[in-house]
Amino acid sequence: MTSLLPYSNHQQKLSLVKSGTLSLKDNVRYFLDRITKERELNCYLSTFDEEALERASSIQKKIIEGKAGKAAGMVIAVKDVLSIQGKEMTASSKILKGFVPLYTATAIQRLIDEDAIIIGKTNCDEFAMGSSNENSAFGPVLNPIDKTRVPGGSSGGSAVAVAAGLCDVAIGTDTGGSIRQPAAFCGVIGLKPTYSRVSRYGLSAFASSFDTIGPFASNVYDAALVMEIISGHDSSDATSSTADVPEFSANLSTQHSPLKIGIPKEYFNEALNSEIRNKVSELVTFLKRNGHTVVDIELPMTEYAISVYYVLTTAEASSNLARYDGARYGFRSESASSLTDMYINSRSEGFGDEVKRRIVLGTYVLSSGYYDAYYTKAQKIRRLIKNDFENAFAKVDLVMTPTTPTTAFRLGEKSSNPLEMYLSDIYTTGANLAGIPGISLPLGTDSADLPVGIQFLADQFCEENLLKFSNFVVQNFNQ
Ligand code: GLN
């Protein structure tokens, strides 16, 4: 979608504000007006109009005085699974009704500390479980490119907020593809960091050993800048990494020294749409012409990824979602006459179908008698999937795959068939099982004008390489 904004990344925005050409307050007003106009897309669940406008004024002053933070004036939308102090958080579920967090998620606090402006919370699949955004208690989000189609999920609202020009950057979460898949469906950039790169403090947990937080952006610079701000150790999340965080946004050149790029043959199966296959071939030709080496690699355990993902994530979810019992958070059933009934009825009425399906499945795979057959076995295969990627990165710098097997599907097309819905994640779950970073970049459109996404995967903590290479591809590949 063509943007009417007078800047194409945050660097330009800052210099326009500094030179007095752009008023941040007008800029926030512009976004708020557009959000109202595009209400039909249903991508925002709430907006913080007054606060955003006030911050725009004070941050404008700070910028002019030279005292502003790195993200000064960047207008950011936040997926509604991340807490912000004093703002209702729903996780797109009825069960959290009225829940107002007492603290702000670390990733969001870091953006606020760098003077970003949080404009609102975005719609998503309930507790981030889904691939189409149709599992939200607040209705589906529409794809702005074709409103009869889904935006992808689970971070569909965040992807749409960027694609429709309703913010500068949006924050999403990716447990099995929920940043990369909607980015691909909506034609924007989506980055899933290395597991543990970004603190999960303040994120409502879905599958704790998979959950990651990352940005959606319209350009690589903004994604890189947000990534460097939200990354890094946090004493409130013991699993967050102490690894150094490079300044990802510095030195994003339009050129790139030759790399070796691996194409996993297992990803080019019959599920892959032929137009997407052709787009990938065009990119391969371009990369070779620019001095890069493209080689075939093998990720032999790929066929097990979806099954392993759904055993392990449902197991973790069944445990994580036990806390929503009607006693502690949000919604409580009115129709209970005993404590047990209160638990049962609150959960039965508060959770949607997909969440219930996963709690039941996860409880089953963890039950004694089945634990070893499903959970333990899946853990072992997870290790083998990780080994596949380790072997690959011993030979190549990056792995390149389509992000999704198809372009955005129609609303309702897969909602009656969960298995088919799960298969839309076949190319993305591997990165979460292995804990590695991945990015989806827009690769033009197919013959129906629907966006196609290309995914690059890197070894753990190699986001810098991923971002630099992405910048080269986005700047030079002629779509
Ligand atoms: N679509 C996947 C699922 O439903 C991924 C979700 C996610 O990454 N949050 O589990």
GROMACS .gro file of C-alpha atoms and ligand atoms in nm:
model
  489
    1MET     CA    1   0.000   0.000   0.000
    2THR     CA    2   0.142   0.337  -0.088
    3SER     CA    3   0.204   0.549   0.214
    4LEU     CA    4   0.114   0.916   0.231
    5LEU     CA    5   0.370   0.973   0.503
    6PRO     CA    6   0.649   1.220   0.422
    7TYR     CA    7   0.917   0.975   0.546
    8SER     CA    8   1.010   0.619   0.468
    9ASN     CA    9   1.193   0.526   0.788
   10HIS     CA   10   1.254   0.653   1.139
   11GLN     CA   11   1.581   0.823   1.053
   12GLN     CA   12   1.399   1.043   0.800
   13LYS     CA   13   1.112   1.102   1.040
   14LEU     CA   14   1.350   1.229   1.308
   15SER     CA   15   1.523   1.470   1.072
   16LEU     CA   16   1.188   1.607   0.955
   17VAL     CA   17   1.089   1.668   1.316
   18LYS     CA   18   1.427   1.825   1.395
   19SER     CA   19   1.405   2.060   1.099
   20GLY     CA   20   1.054   2.166   1.200
   21THR     CA   21   0.895   2.019   0.884
   22LEU     CA   22   0.694   1.754   1.067
   23SER     CA   23   0.485   1.803   1.379
   24LEU     CA   24   0.466   1.485   1.585
   25LYS     CA   25   0.125   1.582   1.709
   26ASP     CA   26  -0.004   1.609   1.352
   27ASN     CA   27   0.158   1.280   1.276
   28VAL     CA   28  -0.020   1.107   1.567
   29ARG     CA   29  -0.346   1.278   1.466
   30TYR     CA   30  -0.296   1.149   1.112
   31PHE     CA   31  -0.264   0.791   1.240
   32LEU     CA   32  -0.564   0.825   1.473
   33ASP     CA   33  -0.780   0.959   1.188
   34ARG     CA   34  -0.675   0.677   0.963
   35ILE     CA   35  -0.742   0.420   1.235
   36THR     CA   36  -1.098   0.557   1.261
   37LYS     CA   37  -1.144   0.551   0.884
   38GLU     CA   38  -1.017   0.196   0.857
   39ARG     CA   39  -1.217   0.068   1.153
   40GLU     CA   40  -1.365  -0.205   0.938
   41LEU     CA   41  -1.025  -0.379   0.932
   42ASN     CA   42  -1.073  -0.443   1.306
   43CYS     CA   43  -0.699  -0.440   1.370
   44TYR     CA   44  -0.699  -0.221   1.682
   45LEU     CA   45  -0.876  -0.328   2.002
   46SER     CA   46  -0.800   0.003   2.175
   47THR     CA   47  -0.618   0.329   2.111
   48PHE     CA   48  -0.465   0.573   2.357
   49ASP     CA   49  -0.555   0.899   2.184
   50GLU     CA   50  -0.504   1.160   2.456
   51GLU     CA   51  -0.189   1.008   2.594
   52ALA     CA   52  -0.035   0.961   2.250
   53LEU     CA   53  -0.106   1.323   2.156
   54GLU     CA   54   0.039   1.453   2.482
   55ARG     CA   55   0.351   1.243   2.442
   56ALA     CA   56   0.385   1.368   2.084
   57SER     CA   57   0.414   1.726   2.215
   58SER     CA   58   0.660   1.651   2.492
   59ILE     CA   59   0.875   1.426   2.273
   60GLN     CA   60   0.880   1.687   1.996
   61LYS     CA   61   1.032   1.926   2.248
   62LYS     CA   62   1.288   1.669   2.360
   63ILE     CA   63   1.391   1.606   1.998
   64ILE     CA   64   1.444   1.973   1.931
   65GLU     CA   65   1.645   2.008   2.254
   66GLY     CA   66   1.856   1.709   2.147
   67LYS     CA   67   1.753   1.510   2.456
   68ALA     CA   68   1.532   1.246   2.296
   69GLY     CA   69   1.576   0.868   2.293
   70LYS     CA   70   1.648   0.649   1.990
   71ALA     CA   71   1.285   0.576   1.906
   72ALA     CA   72   1.168   0.932   1.965
   73GLY     CA   73   0.829   0.988   1.811
   74MET     CA   74   0.804   0.642   1.653
   75VAL     CA   75   0.436   0.550   1.661
   76ILE     CA   76   0.400   0.191   1.776
   77ALA     CA   77   0.108  -0.052   1.802
   78VAL     CA   78   0.130  -0.342   2.048
   79LYS     CA   79  -0.024  -0.687   2.015
   80ASP     CA   80  -0.273  -0.729   2.297
   81VAL     CA   81  -0.086  -1.015   2.460
   82LEU     CA   82   0.171  -0.775   2.605
   83SER     CA   83   0.094  -0.583   2.918
   84ILE     CA   84   0.102  -0.208   2.953
   85GLN     CA   85   0.044  -0.071   3.299
   86GLY     CA   86  -0.305   0.066   3.346
   87LYS     CA   87  -0.434  -0.047   3.003
   88GLU     CA   88  -0.678  -0.334   2.975
   89MET     CA   89  -0.517  -0.645   2.827
   90THR     CA   90  -0.741  -0.905   2.666
   91ALA     CA   91  -0.519  -1.148   2.469
   92SER     CA   92  -0.828  -1.137   2.243
   93SER     CA   93  -1.003  -1.361   2.495
   94LYS     CA   94  -1.322  -1.321   2.693
   95ILE     CA   95  -1.154  -1.481   2.990
   96LEU     CA   96  -0.941  -1.174   3.065
   97LYS     CA   97  -1.240  -0.941   3.067
   98GLY     CA   98  -1.161  -0.627   3.264
   99PHE     CA   99  -0.805  -0.730   3.345
  100VAL     CA  100  -0.574  -0.430   3.384
  101PRO     CA  101  -0.202  -0.510   3.424
  102LEU     CA  102  -0.007  -0.353   3.707
  103TYR     CA  103   0.317  -0.335   3.513
  104THR     CA  104   0.448  -0.293   3.160
  105ALA     CA  105   0.619  -0.567   2.960
  106THR     CA  106   0.994  -0.512   2.945
  107ALA     CA  107   1.006  -0.497   2.565
  108ILE     CA  108   0.742  -0.222   2.562
  109GLN     CA  109   0.894  -0.036   2.857
  110ARG     CA  110   1.225  -0.022   2.669
  111LEU     CA  111   1.051   0.138   2.372
  112ILE     CA  112   0.874   0.388   2.596
  113ASP     CA  113   1.205   0.469   2.766
  114GLU     CA  114   1.345   0.551   2.421
  115ASP     CA  115   1.054   0.790   2.366
  116ALA     CA  116   0.838   0.581   2.137
  117ILE     CA  117   0.467   0.665   2.131
  118ILE     CA  118   0.238   0.368   2.198
  119ILE     CA  119  -0.079   0.434   2.002
  120GLY     CA  120  -0.288   0.129   2.090
  121LYS     CA  121  -0.328  -0.247   2.127
  122THR     CA  122  -0.389  -0.475   1.832
  123ASN     CA  123  -0.627  -0.763   1.774
  124CYS     CA  124  -0.488  -1.117   1.746
  125ASP     CA  125  -0.591  -1.480   1.774
  126GLU     CA  126  -0.697  -1.568   2.128
  127PHE     CA  127  -0.381  -1.619   2.336
  128ALA     CA  128  -0.187  -1.610   2.006
  129MET     CA  129  -0.329  -1.947   1.896
  130GLY     CA  130  -0.411  -1.936   1.529
  131SER     CA  131  -0.295  -1.861   1.178
  132SER     CA  132  -0.575  -1.642   1.048
  133ASN     CA  133  -0.686  -1.408   1.327
  134GLU     CA  134  -1.030  -1.569   1.314
  135ASN     CA  135  -0.990  -1.701   1.670
  136SER     CA  136  -1.030  -1.362   1.836
  137ALA     CA  137  -1.315  -1.304   2.080
  138PHE     CA  138  -1.343  -0.959   1.917
  139GLY     CA  139  -1.396  -1.075   1.561
  140PRO     CA  140  -1.159  -1.137   1.272
  141VAL     CA  141  -0.914  -0.885   1.129
  142LEU     CA  142  -0.943  -0.823   0.755
  143ASN     CA  143  -0.653  -0.821   0.513
  144PRO     CA  144  -0.628  -0.462   0.381
  145ILE     CA  145  -0.512  -0.582   0.039
  146ASP     CA  146  -0.826  -0.791  -0.011
  147LYS     CA  147  -1.088  -0.762   0.261
  148THR     CA  148  -1.236  -1.104   0.181
  149ARG     CA  149  -0.908  -1.259   0.295
  150VAL     CA  150  -0.740  -1.323   0.628
  151PRO     CA  151  -0.435  -1.121   0.735
  152GLY     CA  152  -0.270  -1.431   0.881
  153GLY     CA  153  -0.216  -1.486   1.249
  154SER     CA  154  -0.181  -1.483   1.523
  155SER     CA  155  -0.042  -1.127   1.514
  156GLY     CA  156  -0.281  -1.029   1.232
  157GLY     CA  157  -0.380  -0.695   1.387
  158SER     CA  158  -0.016  -0.586   1.415
  159ALA     CA  159   0.062  -0.688   1.055
  160VAL     CA  160  -0.243  -0.499   0.929
  161ALA     CA  161  -0.166  -0.191   1.138
  162VAL     CA  162   0.165  -0.163   0.947
  163ALA     CA  163   0.033  -0.273   0.607
  164ALA     CA  164  -0.255  -0.025   0.615
  165GLY     CA  165  -0.035   0.261   0.736
  166LEU     CA  166  -0.197   0.287   1.080
  167CYS     CA  167   0.132   0.314   1.276
  168ASP     CA  168   0.505   0.322   1.207
  169VAL     CA  169   0.591  -0.012   1.363
  170ALA     CA  170   0.389  -0.283   1.537
  171ILE     CA  171   0.501  -0.537   1.794
  172GLY     CA  172   0.394  -0.897   1.759
  173THR     CA  173   0.481  -1.236   1.901
  174ASP     CA  174   0.597  -1.548   1.721
  175THR     CA  175   0.561  -1.893   1.878
  176GLY     CA  176   0.530  -2.085   1.552
  177GLY     CA  177   0.516  -1.821   1.282
  178SER     CA  178   0.282  -1.555   1.417
  179ILE     CA  179   0.504  -1.267   1.307
  180ARG     CA  180   0.640  -1.408   0.981
  181GLN     CA  181   0.319  -1.560   0.839
  182PRO     CA  182   0.099  -1.248   0.878
  183ALA     CA  183   0.389  -1.033   0.754
  184ALA     CA  184   0.394  -1.247   0.439
  185PHE     CA  185   0.014  -1.232   0.394
  186CYS     CA  186   0.009  -0.854   0.433
  187GLY     CA  187   0.325  -0.760   0.240
  188VAL     CA  188   0.531  -0.620   0.527
  189ILE     CA  189   0.856  -0.709   0.706
  190GLY     CA  190   0.830  -0.931   1.015
  191LEU     CA  191   1.122  -1.036   1.233
  192LYS     CA  192   1.123  -1.322   1.482
  193PRO     CA  193   1.434  -1.297   1.700
  194THR     CA  194   1.641  -1.576   1.852
  195TYR     CA  195   1.460  -1.738   2.145
  196SER     CA  196   1.568  -1.554   2.465
  197ARG     CA  197   1.693  -1.243   2.280
  198VAL     CA  198   1.395  -1.040   2.406
  199SER     CA  199   1.261  -1.060   2.760
  200ARG     CA  200   0.918  -1.227   2.788
  201TYR     CA  201   0.836  -1.044   3.110
  202GLY     CA  202   0.486  -0.906   3.073
  203LEU     CA  203   0.392  -1.134   2.781
  204SER     CA  204   0.098  -1.362   2.843
  205ALA     CA  205   0.260  -1.704   2.804
  206PHE     CA  206   0.143  -1.943   2.533
  207ALA     CA  207   0.433  -2.190   2.495
  208SER     CA  208   0.716  -2.058   2.707
  209SER     CA  209   1.001  -2.242   2.536
  210PHE     CA  210   0.888  -2.109   2.195
  211ASP     CA  211   0.748  -1.759   2.257
  212THR     CA  212   0.938  -1.464   2.108
  213ILE     CA  213   0.861  -1.094   2.064
  214GLY     CA  214   0.952  -0.896   1.754
  215PRO     CA  215   0.865  -0.610   1.517
  216PHE     CA  216   0.657  -0.562   1.202
  217ALA     CA  217   0.782  -0.274   0.988
  218SER     CA  218   0.761  -0.132   0.640
  219ASN     CA  219   1.140  -0.098   0.614
  220VAL     CA  220   1.443  -0.285   0.747
  221TYR     CA  221   1.587   0.016   0.932
  222ASP     CA  222   1.284   0.046   1.161
  223ALA     CA  223   1.279  -0.327   1.230
  224ALA     CA  224   1.651  -0.315   1.316
  225LEU     CA  225   1.613  -0.012   1.542
  226VAL     CA  226   1.323  -0.164   1.737
  227MET     CA  227   1.510  -0.493   1.762
  228GLU     CA  228   1.817  -0.332   1.919
  229ILE     CA  229   1.599  -0.149   2.172
  230ILE     CA  230   1.388  -0.443   2.288
  231SER     CA  231   1.672  -0.701   2.298
  232GLY     CA  232   1.899  -0.782   2.589
  233HIS     CA  233   1.903  -0.936   2.933
  234ASP     CA  234   1.632  -0.856   3.182
  235SER     CA  235   1.655  -0.963   3.545
  236SER     CA  236   1.277  -1.015   3.545
  237ASP     CA  237   1.306  -1.298   3.289
  238ALA     CA  238   1.566  -1.553   3.394
  239THR     CA  239   1.560  -1.710   3.047
  240SER     CA  240   1.654  -1.385   2.872
  241SER     CA  241   1.997  -1.398   2.717
  242THR     CA  242   2.299  -1.205   2.840
  243ALA     CA  243   2.450  -1.204   2.489
  244ASP     CA  244   2.568  -0.866   2.362
  245VAL     CA  245   2.318  -0.675   2.150
  246PRO     CA  246   2.473  -0.521   1.838
  247GLU     CA  247   2.347  -0.189   1.711
  248PHE     CA  248   2.143  -0.354   1.440
  249SER     CA  249   2.038  -0.028   1.276
  250ALA     CA  250   2.393   0.097   1.225
  251ASN     CA  251   2.569   0.014   0.898
  252LEU     CA  252   2.270  -0.123   0.711
  253SER     CA  253   2.437  -0.090   0.375
  254THR     CA  254   2.265  -0.148   0.044
  255GLN     CA  255   2.552  -0.377  -0.054
  256HIS     CA  256   2.645  -0.710   0.097
  257SER     CA  257   2.956  -0.924   0.077
  258PRO     CA  258   2.898  -1.264  -0.085
  259LEU     CA  259   2.711  -1.514   0.128
  260LYS     CA  260   2.634  -1.880   0.098
  261ILE     CA  261   2.262  -1.938   0.106
  262GLY     CA  262   2.100  -2.277   0.154
  263ILE     CA  263   1.769  -2.384   0.006
  264PRO     CA  264   1.612  -2.679   0.189
  265LYS     CA  265   1.465  -2.915  -0.066
  266GLU     CA  266   1.208  -3.043   0.186
  267TYR     CA  267   1.034  -2.703   0.179
  268PHE     CA  268   0.965  -2.723  -0.193
  269ASN     CA  269   0.705  -2.996  -0.179
  270GLU     CA  270   0.364  -3.030  -0.343
  271ALA     CA  271   0.205  -2.804  -0.078
  272LEU     CA  272   0.388  -2.506  -0.223
  273ASN     CA  273   0.193  -2.282  -0.458
  274SER     CA  274   0.361  -2.262  -0.800
  275GLU     CA  275   0.359  -1.882  -0.819
  276ILE     CA  276   0.543  -1.860  -0.487
  277ARG     CA  277   0.789  -2.122  -0.614
  278ASN     CA  278   0.854  -1.908  -0.923
  279LYS     CA  279   0.909  -1.596  -0.713
  280VAL     CA  280   1.168  -1.779  -0.508
  281SER     CA  281   1.344  -1.889  -0.830
  282GLU     CA  282   1.356  -1.527  -0.948
  283LEU     CA  283   1.521  -1.432  -0.621
  284VAL     CA  284   1.772  -1.716  -0.654
  285THR     CA  285   1.870  -1.585  -0.999
  286PHE     CA  286   1.906  -1.234  -0.861
  287LEU     CA  287   2.122  -1.349  -0.570
  288LYS     CA  288   2.352  -1.550  -0.795
  289ARG     CA  289   2.385  -1.255  -1.033
  290ASN     CA  290   2.496  -1.047  -0.735
  291GLY     CA  291   2.778  -1.281  -0.641
  292HIS     CA  292   2.607  -1.492  -0.374
  293THR     CA  293   2.622  -1.869  -0.375
  294VAL     CA  294   2.296  -2.057  -0.354
  295VAL     CA  295   2.315  -2.427  -0.268
  296ASP     CA  296   2.070  -2.707  -0.193
  297ILE     CA  297   2.069  -2.826   0.166
  298GLU     CA  298   1.878  -3.090   0.358
  299LEU     CA  299   1.662  -3.051   0.666
  300PRO     CA  300   1.549  -3.412   0.681
  301MET     CA  301   1.336  -3.383   0.997
  302THR     CA  302   1.114  -3.114   0.844
  303GLU     CA  303   0.819  -3.348   0.795
  304TYR     CA  304   0.786  -3.388   1.173
  305ALA     CA  305   0.796  -3.017   1.258
  306ILE     CA  306   0.422  -2.949   1.265
  307SER     CA  307   0.339  -3.260   1.471
  308VAL     CA  308   0.616  -3.193   1.721
  309TYR     CA  309   0.519  -2.828   1.740
  310TYR     CA  310   0.156  -2.910   1.820
  311VAL     CA  311   0.247  -3.170   2.084
  312LEU     CA  312   0.493  -2.945   2.267
  313THR     CA  313   0.315  -2.611   2.240
  314THR     CA  314  -0.020  -2.755   2.349
  315ALA     CA  315   0.152  -2.923   2.644
  316GLU     CA  316   0.306  -2.593   2.749
  317ALA     CA  317  -0.016  -2.404   2.684
  318SER     CA  318  -0.222  -2.643   2.896
  319SER     CA  319   0.004  -2.563   3.187
  320ASN     CA  320   0.036  -2.189   3.120
  321LEU     CA  321  -0.337  -2.137   3.079
  322ALA     CA  322  -0.423  -2.315   3.405
  323ARG     CA  323  -0.394  -1.978   3.578
  324TYR     CA  324  -0.712  -1.850   3.411
  325ASP     CA  325  -0.951  -2.010   3.657
  326GLY     CA  326  -1.208  -1.743   3.726
  327ALA     CA  327  -1.062  -1.681   4.069
  328ARG     CA  328  -0.759  -1.470   3.986
  329TYR     CA  329  -0.809  -1.290   3.657
  330GLY     CA  330  -1.085  -1.132   3.457
  331PHE     CA  331  -1.394  -1.328   3.372
  332ARG     CA  332  -1.589  -1.532   3.629
  333SER     CA  333  -1.898  -1.734   3.537
  334GLU     CA  334  -2.222  -1.612   3.693
  335SER     CA  335  -2.376  -1.956   3.683
  336ALA     CA  336  -2.181  -2.154   3.941
  337SER     CA  337  -2.303  -2.291   4.270
  338SER     CA  338  -1.981  -2.457   4.391
  339LEU     CA  339  -1.611  -2.381   4.367
  340THR     CA  340  -1.552  -2.663   4.117
  341ASP     CA  341  -1.843  -2.541   3.905
  342MET     CA  342  -1.700  -2.191   3.917
  343TYR     CA  343  -1.369  -2.315   3.774
  344ILE     CA  344  -1.535  -2.534   3.513
  345ASN     CA  345  -1.794  -2.281   3.402
  346SER     CA  346  -1.553  -1.987   3.397
  347ARG     CA  347  -1.312  -2.177   3.174
  348SER     CA  348  -1.587  -2.326   2.957
  349GLU     CA  349  -1.752  -1.990   2.898
  350GLY     CA  350  -1.436  -1.779   2.894
  351PHE     CA  351  -1.215  -1.965   2.646
  352GLY     CA  352  -1.285  -1.998   2.275
  353ASP     CA  353  -1.294  -2.330   2.087
  354GLU     CA  354  -0.935  -2.332   1.960
  355VAL     CA  355  -0.791  -2.255   2.303
  356LYS     CA  356  -1.001  -2.533   2.457
  357ARG     CA  357  -0.893  -2.775   2.185
  358ARG     CA  358  -0.530  -2.703   2.267
  359ILE     CA  359  -0.574  -2.729   2.644
  360VAL     CA  360  -0.740  -3.068   2.600
  361LEU     CA  361  -0.473  -3.189   2.357
  362GLY     CA  362  -0.191  -3.058   2.577
  363THR     CA  363  -0.336  -3.216   2.889
  364TYR     CA  364  -0.366  -3.546   2.703
  365VAL     CA  365  -0.004  -3.554   2.581
  366LEU     CA  366   0.114  -3.481   2.935
  367SER     CA  367  -0.106  -3.739   3.105
  368SER     CA  368   0.062  -4.037   3.268
  369GLY     CA  369   0.060  -4.328   3.031
  370TYR     CA  370   0.088  -4.103   2.726
  371TYR     CA  371   0.364  -3.870   2.845
  372ASP     CA  372   0.650  -4.079   2.707
  373ALA     CA  373   0.471  -4.172   2.388
  374TYR     CA  374   0.397  -3.811   2.294
  375TYR     CA  375   0.567  -3.546   2.505
  376THR     CA  376   0.904  -3.715   2.561
  377LYS     CA  377   0.920  -3.836   2.203
  378ALA     CA  378   0.839  -3.491   2.070
  379GLN     CA  379   1.114  -3.339   2.286
  380LYS     CA  380   1.362  -3.583   2.132
  381ILE     CA  381   1.253  -3.495   1.781
  382ARG     CA  382   1.277  -3.125   1.866
  383ARG     CA  383   1.646  -3.187   1.936
  384LEU     CA  384   1.686  -3.363   1.601
  385ILE     CA  385   1.521  -3.069   1.423
  386LYS     CA  386   1.765  -2.838   1.597
  387ASN     CA  387   2.051  -3.065   1.486
  388ASP     CA  388   1.930  -3.031   1.126
  389PHE     CA  389   1.967  -2.653   1.149
  390GLU     CA  390   2.305  -2.681   1.322
  391ASN     CA  391   2.429  -2.902   1.039
  392ALA     CA  392   2.290  -2.655   0.786
  393PHE     CA  393   2.457  -2.352   0.945
  394ALA     CA  394   2.789  -2.537   0.948
  395LYS     CA  395   2.769  -2.519   0.568
  396VAL     CA  396   2.575  -2.200   0.486
  397ASP     CA  397   2.533  -1.849   0.625
  398LEU     CA  398   2.158  -1.824   0.580
  399VAL     CA  399   1.870  -2.051   0.488
  400MET     CA  400   1.612  -1.922   0.242
  401THR     CA  401   1.255  -2.058   0.214
  402PRO     CA  402   0.910  -1.936   0.121
  403THR     CA  403   0.742  -1.799   0.436
  404THR     CA  404   0.411  -1.970   0.360
  405PRO     CA  405   0.293  -2.240   0.118
  406THR     CA  406   0.012  -2.017  -0.015
  407THR     CA  407  -0.081  -1.651  -0.020
  408ALA     CA  408  -0.356  -1.515   0.211
  409PHE     CA  409  -0.656  -1.746   0.209
  410ARG     CA  410  -1.020  -1.643   0.230
  411LEU     CA  411  -1.195  -1.571   0.558
  412GLY     CA  412  -1.368  -1.891   0.667
  413GLU     CA  413  -1.179  -2.105   0.416
  414LYS     CA  414  -0.991  -2.312   0.673
  415SER     CA  415  -1.176  -2.239   0.996
  416SER     CA  416  -1.369  -2.566   0.998
  417ASN     CA  417  -1.055  -2.771   0.946
  418PRO     CA  418  -0.795  -2.719   1.220
  419LEU     CA  419  -0.546  -2.959   1.061
  420GLU     CA  420  -0.546  -2.768   0.736
  421MET     CA  421  -0.505  -2.444   0.932
  422TYR     CA  422  -0.207  -2.591   1.119
  423LEU     CA  423  -0.041  -2.676   0.787
  424SER     CA  424  -0.018  -2.310   0.693
  425ASP     CA  425   0.272  -2.296   0.943
  426ILE     CA  426   0.483  -2.567   0.780
  427TYR     CA  427   0.770  -2.336   0.689
  428THR     CA  428   0.775  -2.126   1.004
  429THR     CA  429   0.756  -2.365   1.303
  430GLY     CA  430   1.109  -2.504   1.240
  431ALA     CA  431   1.271  -2.178   1.353
  432ASN     CA  432   1.075  -2.182   1.681
  433LEU     CA  433   1.157  -2.547   1.745
  434ALA     CA  434   1.526  -2.467   1.691
  435GLY     CA  435   1.517  -2.126   1.867
  436ILE     CA  436   1.676  -1.948   1.570
  437PRO     CA  437   1.589  -1.606   1.422
  438GLY     CA  438   1.391  -1.562   1.102
  439ILE     CA  439   1.260  -1.277   0.893
  440SER     CA  440   0.986  -1.254   0.632
  441LEU     CA  441   1.034  -0.998   0.356
  442PRO     CA  442   0.777  -0.895   0.096
  443LEU     CA  443   0.864  -1.043  -0.242
  444GLY     CA  444   0.612  -0.869  -0.463
  445THR     CA  445   0.270  -1.012  -0.545
  446ASP     CA  446   0.118  -1.306  -0.728
  447SER     CA  447  -0.118  -1.281  -1.027
  448ALA     CA  448  -0.409  -1.204  -0.791
  449ASP     CA  449  -0.209  -0.910  -0.648
  450LEU     CA  450  -0.166  -1.088  -0.317
  451PRO     CA  451   0.165  -1.044  -0.133
  452VAL     CA  452   0.424  -1.320  -0.134
  453GLY     CA  453   0.676  -1.354   0.150
  454ILE     CA  454   1.030  -1.487   0.147
  455GLN     CA  455   1.184  -1.616   0.469
  456PHE     CA  456   1.551  -1.600   0.568
  457LEU     CA  457   1.669  -1.797   0.870
  458ALA     CA  458   2.001  -1.749   1.050
  459ASP     CA  459   2.190  -1.927   1.325
  460GLN     CA  460   2.117  -1.830   1.686
  461PHE     CA  461   2.198  -1.468   1.771
  462CYS     CA  462   2.283  -1.385   1.408
  463GLU     CA  463   2.008  -1.124   1.367
  464GLU     CA  464   2.267  -0.870   1.258
  465ASN     CA  465   2.356  -1.072   0.952
  466LEU     CA  466   1.990  -1.136   0.882
  467LEU     CA  467   1.902  -0.768   0.895
  468LYS     CA  468   2.198  -0.655   0.688
  469PHE     CA  469   2.122  -0.908   0.419
  470SER     CA  470   1.751  -0.823   0.430
  471ASN     CA  471   1.834  -0.460   0.371
  472PHE     CA  472   2.040  -0.554   0.067
  473VAL     CA  473   1.756  -0.771  -0.073
  474VAL     CA  474   1.481  -0.517  -0.008
  475GLN     CA  475   1.684  -0.232  -0.158
  476ASN     CA  476   1.801  -0.413  -0.469
  477PHE     CA  477   1.563  -0.689  -0.569
  478ASN     CA  478   1.335  -0.556  -0.831
  479GLN     CA  479   0.992  -0.698  -0.762
  480GLN     N1  480  -0.019  -2.046   1.395
  480GLN     C1  481   0.059  -2.105   1.499
  480GLN     C2  482  -0.032  -2.158   1.607
  480GLN     O1  483  -0.148  -2.146   1.596
  480GLN     C3  484   0.158  -2.007   1.551
  480GLN     C4  485   0.104  -1.918   1.655
  480GLN     C5  486   0.206  -1.823   1.708
  480GLN     O2  487   0.317  -1.811   1.655
  480GLN     N2  488   0.168  -1.755   1.814
  480GLN     O3  489   0.016  -2.214   1.704
   0.00000   0.00000   0.00000
